Amino acid sequence: MDAIDAAELALSLPDIDPSQPSPARIYDFWLGGSQNFEADREAGRRAADAMPTLVGAIRANRAFLGRVVRHLAGTVGVSQFLDLGSGVPTAGNVHEVAMEVNPEARVVYVDVDQVAIAHSRMLLAQTPNAVAILADLRRPDSVLAHPLLRQTLDLTKPVAILMNAVLHFVPDADDPAGIVAAYIEAAAPGSYLALSHAAPDLAHPGEQQQMLDDYQRSTRVPFINREPEVIAGWLAAEDLEIQPPGLVTVDQWQPEPNSVETPILRTYGVLARKP
């Protein structure tokens, strides 16, 4: 058994059940991807029908990720990216955006979904400096000790830690604030954290709750909406410096010129720097 197999053995799961919807594959479906099963599409359609602003928020969140990565790789000059909860590869992957700006960029994708990692590894087979690891982001020590991460990233230098639309799957009992703190502690000064997170719908709380109940029943994965003040508290606890334009809805984070505003389910995004 080699070092990579040993690192991932604890997350070796039973054969994939195509009848069991997965958050990563549902997200891929919402983005128009093809790496999903009918069960994922059914769960995704039900959620989108229940909350018409949901798919708009998903796409705005993906666009937010692209703008953040482009800003970090270009304007800021960060060349290392750790994408936690990366999901199934789809349009505008982190390595594609980063390497378009800086061909020397290095990217590590992390996900607990076997399908997501299998497709990521296929996609990255001919891409130097980009790897995918099967790991649970809730176990920072295991993630940070993974041999592929250690081979790809130099944690003594600044790294961009990406937690894009993933911490709302982490219940309070799993200490999301502590998870954020662990990754920040391991990162060098000058590193960045880019984070997005779903928030309660103030206009349609009943409809949102019904949608979430169905989603959680289907996927067997918790989903916790949190107000932006909670996210701000996580950042403040680590003395992170929030970058302009602050903690805002993802469509308002450095939007493209002449972009058209469309209603989205409340989803907040932020970029913060470790001093």
CSV table of C-alpha atoms in Angstrom, one decimal:
chain,number,residue,atom,x,y,z
A,1,MET,CA,0.0,0.0,0.0
A,2,ASP,CA,1.5,3.3,-1.0
A,3,ALA,CA,1.3,6.5,1.0
A,4,ILE,CA,-1.7,7.9,-0.9
A,5,ASP,CA,-3.7,4.7,-0.4
A,6,ALA,CA,-2.8,4.7,3.3
A,7,ALA,CA,-3.9,8.3,3.7
A,8,GLU,CA,-7.3,7.7,2.0
A,9,LEU,CA,-8.0,4.2,3.4
A,10,ALA,CA,-10.2,5.5,6.2
A,11,LEU,CA,-12.5,7.1,3.6
A,12,SER,CA,-12.8,4.1,1.4
A,13,LEU,CA,-16.6,3.8,1.1
A,14,PRO,CA,-18.9,1.1,-0.2
A,15,ASP,CA,-19.7,1.0,-3.9
A,16,ILE,CA,-21.4,4.2,-5.1
A,17,ASP,CA,-25.2,3.9,-5.0
A,18,PRO,CA,-26.6,5.9,-7.9
A,19,SER,CA,-30.0,6.0,-6.2
A,20,GLN,CA,-28.5,8.0,-3.3
A,21,PRO,CA,-28.3,11.7,-4.2
A,22,SER,CA,-25.1,13.5,-3.4
A,23,PRO,CA,-24.6,17.2,-2.7
A,24,ALA,CA,-21.6,17.4,-5.0
A,25,ARG,CA,-23.5,15.8,-7.9
A,26,ILE,CA,-26.6,17.9,-7.3
A,27,TYR,CA,-24.5,21.0,-7.4
A,28,ASP,CA,-23.0,19.8,-10.7
A,29,PHE,CA,-26.6,19.3,-12.0
A,30,TRP,CA,-27.6,22.9,-11.0
A,31,LEU,CA,-24.5,24.2,-12.9
A,32,GLY,CA,-25.5,22.3,-16.0
A,33,GLY,CA,-22.8,19.6,-15.6
A,34,SER,CA,-23.1,16.0,-16.7
A,35,GLN,CA,-21.4,14.1,-13.8
A,36,ASN,CA,-24.7,13.3,-12.0
A,37,PHE,CA,-27.3,10.5,-11.8
A,38,GLU,CA,-31.1,10.6,-12.2
A,39,ALA,CA,-31.5,10.6,-8.4
A,40,ASP,CA,-29.3,13.7,-8.1
A,41,ARG,CA,-31.3,15.4,-10.9
A,42,GLU,CA,-34.6,14.6,-9.2
A,43,ALA,CA,-33.5,16.0,-5.9
A,44,GLY,CA,-32.1,19.0,-7.6
A,45,ARG,CA,-35.3,19.7,-9.6
A,46,ARG,CA,-37.4,19.5,-6.5
A,47,ALA,CA,-35.2,22.0,-4.6
A,48,ALA,CA,-35.2,24.4,-7.6
A,49,ASP,CA,-38.9,24.2,-8.0
A,50,ALA,CA,-39.4,24.9,-4.3
A,51,MET,CA,-37.1,27.9,-4.3
A,52,PRO,CA,-36.9,29.6,-7.7
A,53,THR,CA,-34.0,31.8,-6.6
A,54,LEU,CA,-31.8,28.8,-5.7
A,55,VAL,CA,-30.2,28.0,-9.0
A,56,GLY,CA,-29.4,31.7,-9.5
A,57,ALA,CA,-27.6,31.7,-6.2
A,58,ILE,CA,-25.7,28.5,-7.1
A,59,ARG,CA,-24.5,30.1,-10.4
A,60,ALA,CA,-23.7,33.4,-8.7
A,61,ASN,CA,-21.7,31.5,-6.2
A,62,ARG,CA,-19.7,29.7,-8.9
A,63,ALA,CA,-19.0,33.0,-10.6
A,64,PHE,CA,-17.9,34.5,-7.2
A,65,LEU,CA,-15.4,31.6,-6.9
A,66,GLY,CA,-14.0,32.4,-10.3
A,67,ARG,CA,-13.6,36.1,-9.6
A,68,VAL,CA,-11.9,35.4,-6.3
A,69,VAL,CA,-9.4,33.0,-7.8
A,70,ARG,CA,-8.7,35.4,-10.7
A,71,HIS,CA,-8.1,38.2,-8.2
A,72,LEU,CA,-5.9,36.2,-6.0
A,73,ALA,CA,-3.8,34.7,-8.8
A,74,GLY,CA,-3.5,38.0,-10.6
A,75,THR,CA,-3.9,41.1,-8.6
A,76,VAL,CA,-2.7,39.6,-5.3
A,77,GLY,CA,-0.1,37.2,-6.7
A,78,VAL,CA,-1.0,34.1,-4.7
A,79,SER,CA,0.2,31.0,-6.6
A,80,GLN,CA,-1.1,28.2,-4.2
A,81,PHE,CA,-4.7,27.1,-3.8
A,82,LEU,CA,-6.3,24.6,-1.4
A,83,ASP,CA,-9.9,24.0,-2.5
A,84,LEU,CA,-11.8,22.3,0.3
A,85,GLY,CA,-15.0,20.6,-0.6
A,86,SER,CA,-14.2,21.1,-4.3
A,87,GLY,CA,-17.1,19.0,-5.6
A,88,VAL,CA,-17.4,17.5,-9.1
A,89,PRO,CA,-15.3,19.2,-11.8
A,90,THR,CA,-17.4,21.6,-13.9
A,91,ALA,CA,-17.0,24.8,-15.8
A,92,GLY,CA,-14.5,27.3,-14.4
A,93,ASN,CA,-12.5,24.9,-12.2
A,94,VAL,CA,-10.0,26.6,-9.9
A,95,HIS,CA,-6.9,25.3,-11.6
A,96,GLU,CA,-8.2,26.5,-15.0
A,97,VAL,CA,-8.9,30.0,-13.7
A,98,ALA,CA,-5.7,30.2,-11.7
A,99,MET,CA,-3.4,28.8,-14.4
A,100,GLU,CA,-4.9,31.1,-17.0
A,101,VAL,CA,-3.5,34.0,-15.0
A,102,ASN,CA,-0.4,32.2,-13.6
A,103,PRO,CA,0.7,29.0,-15.4
A,104,GLU,CA,2.8,28.1,-12.4
A,105,ALA,CA,-0.1,28.1,-10.0
A,106,ARG,CA,-0.5,25.0,-7.8
A,107,VAL,CA,-3.9,23.6,-6.8
A,108,VAL,CA,-5.1,20.9,-4.4
A,109,TYR,CA,-8.7,19.8,-4.5
A,110,VAL,CA,-10.2,18.1,-1.5
A,111,ASP,CA,-13.5,16.3,-1.3
A,112,VAL,CA,-15.1,13.4,0.5
A,113,ASP,CA,-17.2,12.4,-2.5
A,114,GLN,CA,-15.6,9.5,-4.4
A,115,VAL,CA,-17.2,10.4,-7.7
A,116,ALA,CA,-16.0,14.0,-7.4
A,117,ILE,CA,-12.4,12.8,-6.8
A,118,ALA,CA,-12.4,10.1,-9.5
A,119,HIS,CA,-13.5,12.7,-12.1
A,120,SER,CA,-11.1,15.3,-10.8
A,121,ARG,CA,-8.2,12.8,-11.1
A,122,MET,CA,-9.2,11.9,-14.6
A,123,LEU,CA,-9.4,15.6,-15.5
A,124,LEU,CA,-6.1,16.4,-13.9
A,125,ALA,CA,-4.2,13.4,-15.3
A,126,GLN,CA,-2.3,15.6,-17.8
A,127,THR,CA,-2.2,18.7,-15.6
A,128,PRO,CA,1.0,19.3,-13.7
A,129,ASN,CA,0.8,21.0,-10.3
A,130,ALA,CA,-2.9,20.1,-9.7
A,131,VAL,CA,-4.1,17.1,-7.7
A,132,ALA,CA,-7.2,15.8,-6.0
A,133,ILE,CA,-7.3,14.0,-2.7
A,134,LEU,CA,-10.1,12.0,-1.1
A,135,ALA,CA,-10.3,13.5,2.4
A,136,ASP,CA,-12.8,15.0,4.9
A,137,LEU,CA,-12.3,18.7,5.4
A,138,ARG,CA,-13.6,18.3,8.9
A,139,ARG,CA,-10.3,16.6,9.7
A,140,PRO,CA,-7.8,19.3,9.0
A,141,ASP,CA,-4.8,17.3,10.4
A,142,SER,CA,-5.5,14.4,7.9
A,143,VAL,CA,-6.0,16.8,5.0
A,144,LEU,CA,-2.8,18.8,5.8
A,145,ALA,CA,-0.8,15.7,6.3
A,146,HIS,CA,-1.9,14.1,3.0
A,147,PRO,CA,1.2,13.2,0.9
A,148,LEU,CA,-0.3,14.7,-2.3
A,149,LEU,CA,-0.9,18.0,-0.5
A,150,ARG,CA,2.6,18.0,0.9
A,151,GLN,CA,4.1,17.3,-2.5
A,152,THR,CA,2.1,20.1,-4.2
A,153,LEU,CA,1.8,22.9,-1.7
A,154,ASP,CA,4.5,24.7,0.4
A,155,LEU,CA,2.6,25.7,3.5
A,156,THR,CA,5.5,27.9,4.6
A,157,LYS,CA,4.4,30.3,1.8
A,158,PRO,CA,1.1,32.0,1.3
A,159,VAL,CA,-1.8,29.8,0.2
A,160,ALA,CA,-5.4,30.6,-0.7
A,161,ILE,CA,-7.8,28.5,1.3
A,162,LEU,CA,-11.1,28.1,-0.5
A,163,MET,CA,-14.2,27.1,1.4
A,164,ASN,CA,-16.8,27.7,-1.3
A,165,ALA,CA,-20.4,26.7,-0.4
A,166,VAL,CA,-19.2,23.9,1.9
A,167,LEU,CA,-19.4,25.0,5.5
A,168,HIS,CA,-23.2,25.0,5.5
A,169,PHE,CA,-22.9,21.2,5.3
A,170,VAL,CA,-21.0,21.3,8.6
A,171,PRO,CA,-23.3,21.3,11.7
A,172,ASP,CA,-22.3,23.3,14.8
A,173,ALA,CA,-21.6,20.0,16.6
A,174,ASP,CA,-18.6,19.5,14.2
A,175,ASP,CA,-17.3,23.0,15.1
A,176,PRO,CA,-17.0,24.9,11.8
A,177,ALA,CA,-15.3,27.8,13.6
A,178,GLY,CA,-12.6,25.3,14.8
A,179,ILE,CA,-12.2,23.9,11.4
A,180,VAL,CA,-11.6,27.4,9.9
A,181,ALA,CA,-9.2,28.1,12.7
A,182,ALA,CA,-7.2,24.9,12.1
A,183,TYR,CA,-6.6,25.7,8.4
A,184,ILE,CA,-5.7,29.3,9.2
A,185,GLU,CA,-3.3,28.3,11.9
A,186,ALA,CA,-1.5,26.0,9.4
A,187,ALA,CA,-1.2,28.7,6.8
A,188,ALA,CA,1.7,31.1,6.4
A,189,PRO,CA,1.2,34.9,7.1
A,190,GLY,CA,-0.1,36.5,3.9
A,191,SER,CA,-2.4,33.6,3.2
A,192,TYR,CA,-6.1,34.2,2.3
A,193,LEU,CA,-9.4,32.6,3.1
A,194,ALA,CA,-12.2,32.8,0.6
A,195,LEU,CA,-15.5,31.6,2.0
A,196,SER,CA,-19.1,31.5,0.8
A,197,HIS,CA,-22.1,30.3,2.8
A,198,ALA,CA,-25.9,30.1,2.5
A,199,ALA,CA,-28.1,32.2,4.7
A,200,PRO,CA,-31.7,32.1,5.8
A,201,ASP,CA,-34.3,33.4,3.3
A,202,LEU,CA,-36.0,36.2,5.1
A,203,ALA,CA,-38.9,36.5,2.6
A,204,HIS,CA,-39.8,32.8,2.3
A,205,PRO,CA,-38.6,31.0,5.5
A,206,GLY,CA,-41.3,28.3,5.3
A,207,GLU,CA,-40.6,27.4,1.7
A,208,GLN,CA,-36.9,27.3,2.4
A,209,GLN,CA,-37.3,25.0,5.3
A,210,GLN,CA,-39.5,22.6,3.3
A,211,MET,CA,-36.9,22.6,0.6
A,212,LEU,CA,-34.1,21.9,3.1
A,213,ASP,CA,-36.1,19.1,4.8
A,214,ASP,CA,-36.5,17.3,1.5
A,215,TYR,CA,-32.8,18.0,0.5
A,216,GLN,CA,-31.6,16.6,3.8
A,217,ARG,CA,-33.9,13.5,3.6
A,218,SER,CA,-32.6,12.8,0.1
A,219,THR,CA,-28.9,13.3,0.6
A,220,ARG,CA,-28.7,12.3,4.3
A,221,VAL,CA,-26.4,15.3,4.7
A,222,PRO,CA,-27.1,18.2,7.1
A,223,PHE,CA,-27.5,21.7,5.8
A,224,ILE,CA,-27.3,24.7,8.1
A,225,ASN,CA,-28.1,28.3,6.9
A,226,ARG,CA,-26.2,30.9,8.9
A,227,GLU,CA,-26.4,34.6,9.1
A,228,PRO,CA,-23.4,36.6,7.9
A,229,GLU,CA,-22.7,37.8,11.4
A,230,VAL,CA,-21.8,34.2,12.3
A,231,ILE,CA,-19.3,34.0,9.4
A,232,ALA,CA,-17.8,37.4,10.5
A,233,GLY,CA,-17.3,36.0,14.0
A,234,TRP,CA,-15.3,33.1,12.7
A,235,LEU,CA,-13.0,35.5,10.8
A,236,ALA,CA,-12.7,37.9,13.7
A,237,ALA,CA,-11.7,35.1,16.0
A,238,GLU,CA,-8.7,34.4,13.8
A,239,ASP,CA,-7.8,38.2,13.5
A,240,LEU,CA,-8.3,37.9,9.7
A,241,GLU,CA,-8.4,41.1,7.7
A,242,ILE,CA,-11.6,41.2,5.6
A,243,GLN,CA,-10.8,42.5,2.1
A,244,PRO,CA,-13.0,44.9,0.0
A,245,PRO,CA,-15.9,44.9,-0.6
A,246,GLY,CA,-16.4,43.0,2.7
A,247,LEU,CA,-18.8,40.3,3.6
A,248,VAL,CA,-21.5,40.7,0.9
A,249,THR,CA,-23.9,38.5,-1.1
A,250,VAL,CA,-21.8,36.6,-3.7
A,251,ASP,CA,-23.3,38.6,-6.6
A,252,GLN,CA,-22.1,41.8,-5.1
A,253,TRP,CA,-18.4,40.7,-4.5
A,254,GLN,CA,-16.5,42.7,-7.2
A,255,PRO,CA,-19.1,42.0,-9.9
A,256,GLU,CA,-18.2,42.1,-13.5
A,257,PRO,CA,-18.8,45.5,-15.2
A,258,ASN,CA,-22.3,45.7,-16.7
A,259,SER,CA,-23.4,42.5,-15.1
A,260,VAL,CA,-27.2,42.1,-14.8
A,261,GLU,CA,-28.6,41.7,-11.3
A,262,THR,CA,-31.0,38.8,-10.8
A,263,PRO,CA,-32.7,37.7,-7.5
A,264,ILE,CA,-30.7,35.0,-5.7
A,265,LEU,CA,-31.2,33.1,-2.5
A,266,ARG,CA,-29.1,34.8,0.1
A,267,THR,CA,-25.6,33.5,-0.1
A,268,TYR,CA,-22.7,35.5,1.3
A,269,GLY,CA,-19.1,35.6,0.2
A,270,VAL,CA,-15.9,37.1,1.7
A,271,LEU,CA,-12.2,37.2,1.1
A,272,ALA,CA,-10.0,37.6,4.2
A,273,ARG,CA,-6.2,37.8,4.7
A,274,LYS,CA,-4.0,36.3,7.5
A,275,PRO,CA,-1.7,39.2,8.6
